[in-house]
C-alpha positions as a printed Julia matrix, in Angstrom:
138×3 Matrix{Float64}:
 -226.4   35.72  57.86
 -226.22  32.38  59.22
 -223.41  30.22  60.62
 -221.29  27.93  58.5
 -220.69  24.48  59.87
 -217.99  21.95  59.15
 -218.29  18.2   59.33
 -215.31  15.84  59.73
 -217.12  12.79  58.63
 -216.18   9.26  59.71
 -217.78   5.86  59.37
 -218.59   5.66  63.01
 -218.83   9.39  64.26
 -218.47  12.77  62.82
 -216.96  15.9   64.31
 -218.92  19.16  63.91
 -217.7   22.56  64.22
 -219.27  25.81  63.64
 -218.56  29.59  63.12
 -219.61  32.4   65.32
 -222.28  34.57  63.95
 -219.86  37.11  62.25
 -218.3   34.0   60.59
 -214.78  34.7   61.76
 -214.02  31.98  64.43
 -214.46  28.43  64.17
 -215.3   26.28  67.27
 -215.75  22.69  67.82
 -219.46  22.08  68.43
 -220.01  18.31  68.94
 -219.12  14.65  68.02
 -222.15  12.79  66.67
 -222.68   9.26  65.85
 -222.84   9.1   62.15
 -226.26   7.31  61.92
 -227.9   10.43  63.74
 -226.26  13.24  61.84
 -229.5   14.09  59.88
 -231.54  14.26  63.14
 -228.68  16.08  64.77
 -228.89  18.78  62.08
 -232.8   18.98  62.08
 -232.62  19.96  65.66
 -229.75  22.29  65.37
 -231.21  24.01  62.26
 -234.56  24.73  63.98
 -232.51  26.69  66.56
 -229.83  28.09  64.52
 -229.67  29.81  61.15
 -226.94  27.87  58.9
 -226.37  28.85  55.52
 -223.57  26.66  54.58
 -221.87  23.46  55.27
 -218.26  22.43  54.48
 -217.7   18.59  54.53
 -214.16  17.49  54.54
 -212.48  15.77  51.38
 -210.48  12.69  52.54
 -207.44  12.8   50.2
 -204.07  11.05  50.85
 -200.79  12.37  50.19
 -200.96  11.25  46.47
 -204.11  12.96  45.89
 -206.32   9.91  45.99
 -209.75  10.07  47.61
 -210.22   7.54  50.46
 -212.77   4.83  50.76
 -215.08   6.79  53.03
 -215.75   9.24  50.3
 -218.49   6.84  48.86
 -220.15   7.09  52.2
 -219.7   10.79  52.43
 -221.43  11.33  48.87
 -224.49   9.43  49.89
 -224.48  11.53  53.01
 -224.25  14.7   51.01
 -227.11  13.39  48.64
 -229.3   12.92  51.86
 -228.37  16.06  53.25
 -229.08  18.28  50.17
 -232.38  16.46  49.92
 -233.54  17.09  53.59
 -231.93  20.83  53.66
 -231.91  22.18  50.01
 -231.57  25.67  51.34
 -228.16  24.96  52.8
 -225.11  25.17  50.52
 -222.64  22.27  50.67
 -218.73  22.92  50.11
 -216.07  20.46  50.0
 -212.58  21.27  51.62
 -209.32  19.14  51.5
 -208.9   17.61  54.88
 -205.5   16.22  54.62
 -203.15  16.27  57.8
 -206.33  17.55  59.83
 -206.38  14.65  62.12
 -202.7   14.96  62.66
 -202.82  18.56  63.46
 -205.8   17.94  65.76
 -203.78  15.3   67.79
 -200.82  17.68  67.87
 -202.85  20.76  69.27
 -204.8   18.59  71.75
 -201.37  17.13  72.83
 -200.08  20.83  73.3
 -203.19  21.85  75.16
 -201.84  20.31  78.5
 -204.94  17.8   78.24
 -204.33  14.15  80.03
 -203.19  11.46  77.96
 -206.74   9.8   78.25
 -208.39  13.09  77.11
 -205.83  13.45  74.04
 -206.77   9.84  73.08
 -210.37  10.34  72.89
 -211.13  10.04  69.29
 -214.22  12.15  69.5
 -212.21  15.29  70.7
 -209.87  14.54  67.64
 -212.83  14.52  65.26
 -214.31  17.72  66.71
 -210.99  19.61  66.42
 -210.3   18.13  63.01
 -213.8   19.86  62.06
 -212.74  23.05  63.63
 -209.37  22.86  61.64
 -211.4   22.25  58.42
 -213.53  25.16  58.89
 -211.02  27.61  60.01
 -208.94  26.77  56.79
 -212.26  27.22  54.74
 -212.81  30.61  56.19
 -209.26  31.57  55.75
 -209.09  30.55  52.13
 -212.23  32.41  51.72
 -210.86  35.74  52.91
 -207.8   35.45  50.53
């Protein structure tokens, strides 16, 4: 059984999180510039078994999908052609950036560290993945 990865997709960069081999715990893995995502996955998948990827679904409070969704759908199309054996799931990512900012602020990191957008992206991906895992076990 391979890992599950989560992607907090952004126009400039994406946060990536991964499960442990038992698929119990989600951990922040990396922040990758968006144009480099496919190359990142080629390298990562060559060294780690991955069965599934969860991509955040950017929805606002009224249930409307944000404009970045068009880019996400294009990415998923390319991803599925490149990695047909990896299942792709979508998961509502409402509030994950706010939750990530809150958790980082509670972690004792300096203000400069807390404002680092890449850290927020990575923590957001971790929250998406942890929520996905929890929903699956219910």
